[in-house]
PDB file of C-alpha atoms and ligand atoms in Angstrom:
ATOM      1  CA  MET J   1     116.269 158.979  46.743  1.00 92.00           C
ATOM      2  CA  GLU J   2     116.215 157.737  50.342  1.00 97.00           C
ATOM      3  CA  LYS J   3     119.333 155.995  51.639  1.00 98.00           C
ATOM      4  CA  THR J   4     120.021 153.827  54.683  1.00 98.00           C
ATOM      5  CA  PHE J   5     123.043 152.347  56.398  1.00 98.00           C
ATOM      6  CA  LEU J   6     123.009 148.556  56.852  1.00 98.00           C
ATOM      7  CA  MET J   7     125.761 146.430  58.314  1.00 98.00           C
ATOM      8  CA  VAL J   8     126.277 142.673  58.542  1.00 98.00           C
ATOM      9  CA  LYS J   9     127.616 142.292  62.094  1.00 98.00           C
ATOM     10  CA  PRO J  10     130.623 140.079  62.994  1.00 98.00           C
ATOM     11  CA  ASP J  11     128.369 137.056  63.638  1.00 98.00           C
ATOM     12  CA  GLY J  12     126.802 137.371  60.178  1.00 98.00           C
ATOM     13  CA  VAL J  13     130.223 137.615  58.526  1.00 98.00           C
ATOM     14  CA  GLN J  14     131.526 134.579  60.462  1.00 98.00           C
ATOM     15  CA  ARG J  15     128.434 132.570  59.527  1.00 98.00           C
ATOM     16  CA  ALA J  16     128.882 133.371  55.823  1.00 98.00           C
ATOM     17  CA  LEU J  17     125.601 135.283  55.574  1.00 98.00           C
ATOM     18  CA  ILE J  18     126.877 138.331  53.622  1.00 98.00           C
ATOM     19  CA  GLY J  19     125.697 136.970  50.281  1.00 98.00           C
ATOM     20  CA  GLU J  20     122.305 135.892  51.607  1.00 98.00           C
ATOM     21  CA  ILE J  21     121.695 139.303  53.171  1.00 98.00           C
ATOM     22  CA  VAL J  22     122.837 141.279  50.120  1.00 98.00           C
ATOM     23  CA  SER J  23     120.657 139.034  47.976  1.00 98.00           C
ATOM     24  CA  ARG J  24     117.529 139.770  49.997  1.00 98.00           C
ATOM     25  CA  PHE J  25     117.864 143.527  49.558  1.00 98.00           C
ATOM     26  CA  GLU J  26     118.765 143.172  45.863  1.00 97.00           C
ATOM     27  CA  LYS J  27     115.768 140.948  45.175  1.00 96.00           C
ATOM     28  CA  LYS J  28     113.469 143.276  47.082  1.00 97.00           C
ATOM     29  CA  GLY J  29     114.345 146.002  44.582  1.00 95.00           C
ATOM     30  CA  PHE J  30     116.788 148.201  46.490  1.00 96.00           C
ATOM     31  CA  GLN J  31     120.063 149.411  45.024  1.00 96.00           C
ATOM     32  CA  LEU J  32     123.485 148.979  46.605  1.00 97.00           C
ATOM     33  CA  VAL J  33     125.388 152.279  46.403  1.00 98.00           C
ATOM     34  CA  GLY J  34     128.299 151.596  48.777  1.00 98.00           C
ATOM     35  CA  ALA J  35     129.889 148.615  50.520  1.00 98.00           C
ATOM     36  CA  LYS J  36     133.045 147.570  52.340  1.00 98.00           C
ATOM     37  CA  LEU J  37     134.393 144.815  54.543  1.00 98.00           C
ATOM     38  CA  MET J  38     136.096 146.471  57.488  1.00 98.00           C
ATOM     39  CA  ASN J  39     137.117 146.272  61.121  1.00 98.00           C
ATOM     40  CA  ILE J  40     135.436 148.799  63.418  1.00 98.00           C
ATOM     41  CA  SER J  41     137.697 150.677  65.848  1.00 98.00           C
ATOM     42  CA  GLU J  42     136.614 151.057  69.464  1.00 97.00           C
ATOM     43  CA  ASP J  43     136.144 154.809  68.909  1.00 98.00           C
ATOM     44  CA  LEU J  44     133.885 154.268  65.882  1.00 98.00           C
ATOM     45  CA  ALA J  45     131.879 151.614  67.763  1.00 98.00           C
ATOM     46  CA  LYS J  46     131.295 153.972  70.704  1.00 97.00           C
ATOM     47  CA  GLU J  47     130.293 156.795  68.372  1.00 97.00           C
ATOM     48  CA  HIS J  48     128.000 154.590  66.273  1.00 97.00           C
ATOM     49  CA  TYR J  49     126.196 153.157  69.317  1.00 96.00           C
ATOM     50  CA  GLY J  50     126.448 156.419  71.334  1.00 95.00           C
ATOM     51  CA  GLU J  51     122.694 156.455  72.053  1.00 95.00           C
ATOM     52  CA  HIS J  52     123.188 153.313  74.186  1.00 96.00           C
ATOM     53  CA  LYS J  53     126.194 154.484  76.229  1.00 96.00           C
ATOM     54  CA  GLU J  54     124.295 154.442  79.548  1.00 96.00           C
ATOM     55  CA  ARG J  55     122.756 151.006  78.943  1.00 96.00           C
ATOM     56  CA  PRO J  56     124.105 148.010  80.916  1.00 96.00           C
ATOM     57  CA  PHE J  57     124.941 146.126  77.702  1.00 94.00           C
ATOM     58  CA  PHE J  58     126.996 148.962  76.141  1.00 96.00           C
ATOM     59  CA  GLY J  59     130.398 147.409  76.944  1.00 96.00           C
ATOM     60  CA  GLU J  60     129.379 144.039  75.520  1.00 96.00           C
ATOM     61  CA  LEU J  61     127.887 145.707  72.459  1.00 96.00           C
ATOM     62  CA  VAL J  62     131.142 147.570  71.715  1.00 97.00           C
ATOM     63  CA  ASP J  63     133.209 144.407  72.354  1.00 98.00           C
ATOM     64  CA  PHE J  64     130.971 142.402  70.021  1.00 98.00           C
ATOM     65  CA  ILE J  65     130.859 144.850  67.130  1.00 98.00           C
ATOM     66  CA  THR J  66     134.666 145.231  67.232  1.00 98.00           C
ATOM     67  CA  SER J  67     135.307 141.473  67.598  1.00 98.00           C
ATOM     68  CA  GLY J  68     135.682 140.785  63.866  1.00 98.00           C
ATOM     69  CA  PRO J  69     135.055 142.265  60.442  1.00 98.00           C
ATOM     70  CA  VAL J  70     131.686 143.733  59.505  1.00 98.00           C
ATOM     71  CA  PHE J  71     130.217 144.328  56.047  1.00 98.00           C
ATOM     72  CA  ALA J  72     129.081 147.959  55.911  1.00 98.00           C
ATOM     73  CA  MET J  73     126.638 148.994  53.193  1.00 98.00           C
ATOM     74  CA  VAL J  74     124.574 151.887  51.931  1.00 98.00           C
ATOM     75  CA  TRP J  75     121.321 151.001  50.177  1.00 98.00           C
ATOM     76  CA  GLU J  76     119.015 153.280  48.243  1.00 97.00           C
ATOM     77  CA  GLY J  77     115.315 153.098  47.366  1.00 96.00           C
ATOM     78  CA  LYS J  78     111.782 154.213  48.162  1.00 96.00           C
ATOM     79  CA  ASP J  79     111.116 154.001  51.918  1.00 98.00           C
ATOM     80  CA  VAL J  80     114.299 151.924  52.279  1.00 98.00           C
ATOM     81  CA  ILE J  81     114.904 152.932  55.927  1.00 98.00           C
ATOM     82  CA  LEU J  82     111.622 151.526  57.274  1.00 98.00           C
ATOM     83  CA  THR J  83     111.412 148.656  54.802  1.00 98.00           C
ATOM     84  CA  ALA J  84     114.924 147.454  55.650  1.00 98.00           C
ATOM     85  CA  ARG J  85     114.057 147.532  59.374  1.00 98.00           C
ATOM     86  CA  ASN J  86     111.009 145.378  58.630  1.00 98.00           C
ATOM     87  CA  MET J  87     113.116 142.975  56.558  1.00 98.00           C
ATOM     88  CA  MET J  88     115.607 142.723  59.476  1.00 98.00           C
ATOM     89  CA  GLY J  89     112.899 141.917  62.038  1.00 98.00           C
ATOM     90  CA  LYS J  90     112.635 142.907  65.677  1.00 98.00           C
ATOM     91  CA  THR J  91     115.804 143.509  67.726  1.00 98.00           C
ATOM     92  CA  ASN J  92     115.280 140.367  69.820  1.00 98.00           C
ATOM     93  CA  PRO J  93     115.325 137.373  67.457  1.00 98.00           C
ATOM     94  CA  SER J  94     112.777 135.572  69.648  1.00 98.00           C
ATOM     95  CA  GLU J  95     110.282 138.272  68.635  1.00 98.00           C
ATOM     96  CA  ALA J  96     111.440 138.629  65.027  1.00 98.00           C
ATOM     97  CA  ALA J  97     108.956 137.179  62.539  1.00 98.00           C
ATOM     98  CA  PRO J  98     109.932 134.132  60.486  1.00 98.00           C
ATOM     99  CA  GLY J  99     110.872 135.403  57.045  1.00 98.00           C
ATOM    100  CA  SER J 100     112.818 138.322  58.495  1.00 98.00           C
ATOM    101  CA  ILE J 101     116.622 138.139  58.639  1.00 98.00           C
ATOM    102  CA  ARG J 102     116.779 137.981  62.437  1.00 98.00           C
ATOM    103  CA  GLY J 103     113.719 135.715  62.512  1.00 98.00           C
ATOM    104  CA  ASP J 104     115.367 133.268  60.127  1.00 98.00           C
ATOM    105  CA  TYR J 105     119.011 133.329  61.252  1.00 98.00           C
ATOM    106  CA  ALA J 106     119.414 134.558  64.846  1.00 98.00           C
ATOM    107  CA  VAL J 107     118.666 133.320  68.353  1.00 98.00           C
ATOM    108  CA  GLN J 108     120.245 135.818  70.760  1.00 97.00           C
ATOM    109  CA  VAL J 109     119.675 139.585  71.045  1.00 97.00           C
ATOM    110  CA  SER J 110     123.417 140.155  71.420  1.00 95.00           C
ATOM    111  CA  ASN J 111     124.146 138.286  68.151  1.00 97.00           C
ATOM    112  CA  ASN J 112     121.410 139.486  65.849  1.00 98.00           C
ATOM    113  CA  ILE J 113     123.287 139.449  62.524  1.00 98.00           C
ATOM    114  CA  ILE J 114     122.464 142.869  61.086  1.00 98.00           C
ATOM    115  CA  HIS J 115     122.279 146.548  61.932  1.00 98.00           C
ATOM    116  CA  GLY J 116     120.044 149.061  60.173  1.00 98.00           C
ATOM    117  CA  SER J 117     119.463 152.781  60.658  1.00 98.00           C
ATOM    118  CA  ASP J 118     116.265 153.429  62.638  1.00 98.00           C
ATOM    119  CA  SER J 119     115.348 156.887  61.237  1.00 98.00           C
ATOM    120  CA  ALA J 120     116.220 159.416  58.550  1.00 98.00           C
ATOM    121  CA  GLU J 121     118.465 161.276  61.028  1.00 98.00           C
ATOM    122  CA  SER J 122     120.274 158.058  62.033  1.00 98.00           C
ATOM    123  CA  ALA J 123     120.770 157.134  58.387  1.00 98.00           C
ATOM    124  CA  VAL J 124     122.483 160.432  57.552  1.00 98.00           C
ATOM    125  CA  ARG J 125     124.611 160.242  60.709  1.00 98.00           C
ATOM    126  CA  GLU J 126     125.653 156.610  60.225  1.00 98.00           C
ATOM    127  CA  ILE J 127     126.375 156.905  56.489  1.00 98.00           C
ATOM    128  CA  GLY J 128     128.610 159.859  57.361  1.00 98.00           C
ATOM    129  CA  LEU J 129     130.400 157.887  60.088  1.00 98.00           C
ATOM    130  CA  PHE J 130     131.213 154.907  57.858  1.00 98.00           C
ATOM    131  CA  PHE J 131     131.533 156.288  54.318  1.00 98.00           C
ATOM    132  CA  LYS J 132     133.228 159.197  52.592  1.00 98.00           C
ATOM    133  CA  GLU J 133     131.088 160.882  49.961  1.00 96.00           C
ATOM    134  CA  GLU J 134     133.341 159.613  47.159  1.00 97.00           C
ATOM    135  CA  GLU J 135     132.832 156.003  48.310  1.00 98.00           C
ATOM    136  CA  LEU J 136     129.141 156.142  47.363  1.00 98.00           C
ATOM    137  CA  VAL J 137     128.310 155.350  43.751  1.00 96.00           C
ATOM    138  CA  SER J 138     125.330 156.781  41.923  1.00 89.00           C
ATOM    139  CA  TYR J 139     124.202 154.795  38.871  1.00 91.00           C
ATOM    140  CA  ASP J 140     121.138 153.937  36.815  1.00 90.00           C
ATOM    141  CA  LYS J 141     119.904 150.366  36.725  1.00 86.00           C
ATOM    142  CA  ALA J 142     117.817 149.258  33.751  1.00 83.00           C
ATOM    143  CA  VAL J 143     115.640 147.060  35.981  1.00 77.00           C
ATOM    144  CA  ALA J 144     114.665 150.014  38.204  1.00 79.00           C
ATOM    145  CA  VAL J 145     111.846 150.957  35.834  1.00 82.00           C
ATOM    146  CA  TRP J 146     110.040 147.696  36.755  1.00 85.00           C
ATOM    147  CA  ILE J 147     110.125 148.231  40.531  1.00 84.00           C
TER     148      ILE J 147
HETATM  149  P1  RTP C 201     120.872 147.814  65.777  1.00 92.49           P
HETATM  150  O1  RTP C 201     121.043 149.234  66.275  1.00 92.49           O
HETATM  151  O2  RTP C 201     122.085 146.948  66.039  1.00 92.49           O
HETATM  152  O3  RTP C 201     120.414 147.788  64.353  1.00 92.49           O
HETATM  153  O4  RTP C 201     119.686 147.119  66.578  1.00 92.49           O
HETATM  154  P2  RTP C 201     118.261 147.723  66.907  1.00 92.49           P
HETATM  155  O5  RTP C 201     118.132 149.121  66.382  1.00 92.49           O
HETATM  156  O6  RTP C 201     117.263 146.723  66.490  1.00 92.49           O
HETATM  157  O7  RTP C 201     118.310 147.749  68.490  1.00 92.49           O
HETATM  158  P3  RTP C 201     118.907 148.854  69.474  1.00 92.49           P
HETATM  159  O8  RTP C 201     117.889 149.158  70.502  1.00 92.49           O
HETATM  160  O9  RTP C 201     119.493 149.997  68.704  1.00 92.49           O
HETATM  161  O10 RTP C 201     120.072 148.046  70.191  1.00 92.49           O
HETATM  162  C1  RTP C 201     121.360 147.957  69.603  1.00 92.49           C
HETATM  163  C2  RTP C 201     121.879 146.562  69.803  1.00 92.49           C
HETATM  164  O11 RTP C 201     122.146 146.361  71.177  1.00 92.49           O
HETATM  165  C3  RTP C 201     121.956 145.003  71.502  1.00 92.49           C
HETATM  166  N1  RTP C 201     121.033 144.887  72.608  1.00 92.49           N
HETATM  167  N2  RTP C 201     121.247 144.092  73.608  1.00 92.49           N
HETATM  168  N3  RTP C 201     121.066 142.721  76.057  1.00 92.49           N
HETATM  169  C4  RTP C 201     120.056 143.493  75.668  1.00 92.49           C
HETATM  170  O12 RTP C 201     119.056 143.608  76.295  1.00 92.49           O
HETATM  171  C5  RTP C 201     120.198 144.234  74.422  1.00 92.49           C
HETATM  172  N4  RTP C 201     119.352 145.111  73.944  1.00 92.49           N
HETATM  173  C6  RTP C 201     119.876 145.536  72.774  1.00 92.49           C
HETATM  174  C7  RTP C 201     121.382 144.303  70.289  1.00 92.49           C
HETATM  175  O13 RTP C 201     122.402 143.556  69.656  1.00 92.49           O
HETATM  176  C8  RTP C 201     120.912 145.441  69.417  1.00 92.49           C
HETATM  177  O14 RTP C 201     120.972 145.100  68.052  1.00 92.49           O
HETATM  178 MG1   MG C 202     119.575 150.601  66.746  1.00 92.49          MG
END
């Protein structure tokens, strides 16, 4: 089954949005298979956002994502990578549709509440950066047959 890496960023944790965000993915029908509240080291931040290292906002991005705890998660389900990106909304909250997480809760591109893997390759890479294999839990859910 497809898996993706999602993370409530420091602004989402500070604004007490962990429960709301987890709830949205649960209600949608996806399954949580790994989660932890953690601080991101500067090295992990630079590795995670490595694709942006030449961008002018890279320093601010690393400072922001290391500024407080994040809630890192792995979610599983059919087409979860693309569907989660749609549920998050566009990167810039001013363009994110109402009803999406960024559309409902964010104003600034630098503080946009949630991260989600943007492709199958990113998902594998990011899950591997944040979770050890034994931290992911595989289990059957009775409700899954209805989804
Ligand atoms: P993310 O990686 O955090 O899930 O966000 P994303 O895929 O929607 O956007 P991406 O292009 O990967 O950008 C990563 C994060 O960098 C910040 N950003 N700032 N100041 C700017 O113009 C700018 N552009 C991007 C955002 O916080 C974005 O989430
Ligand atoms: Mg991205």
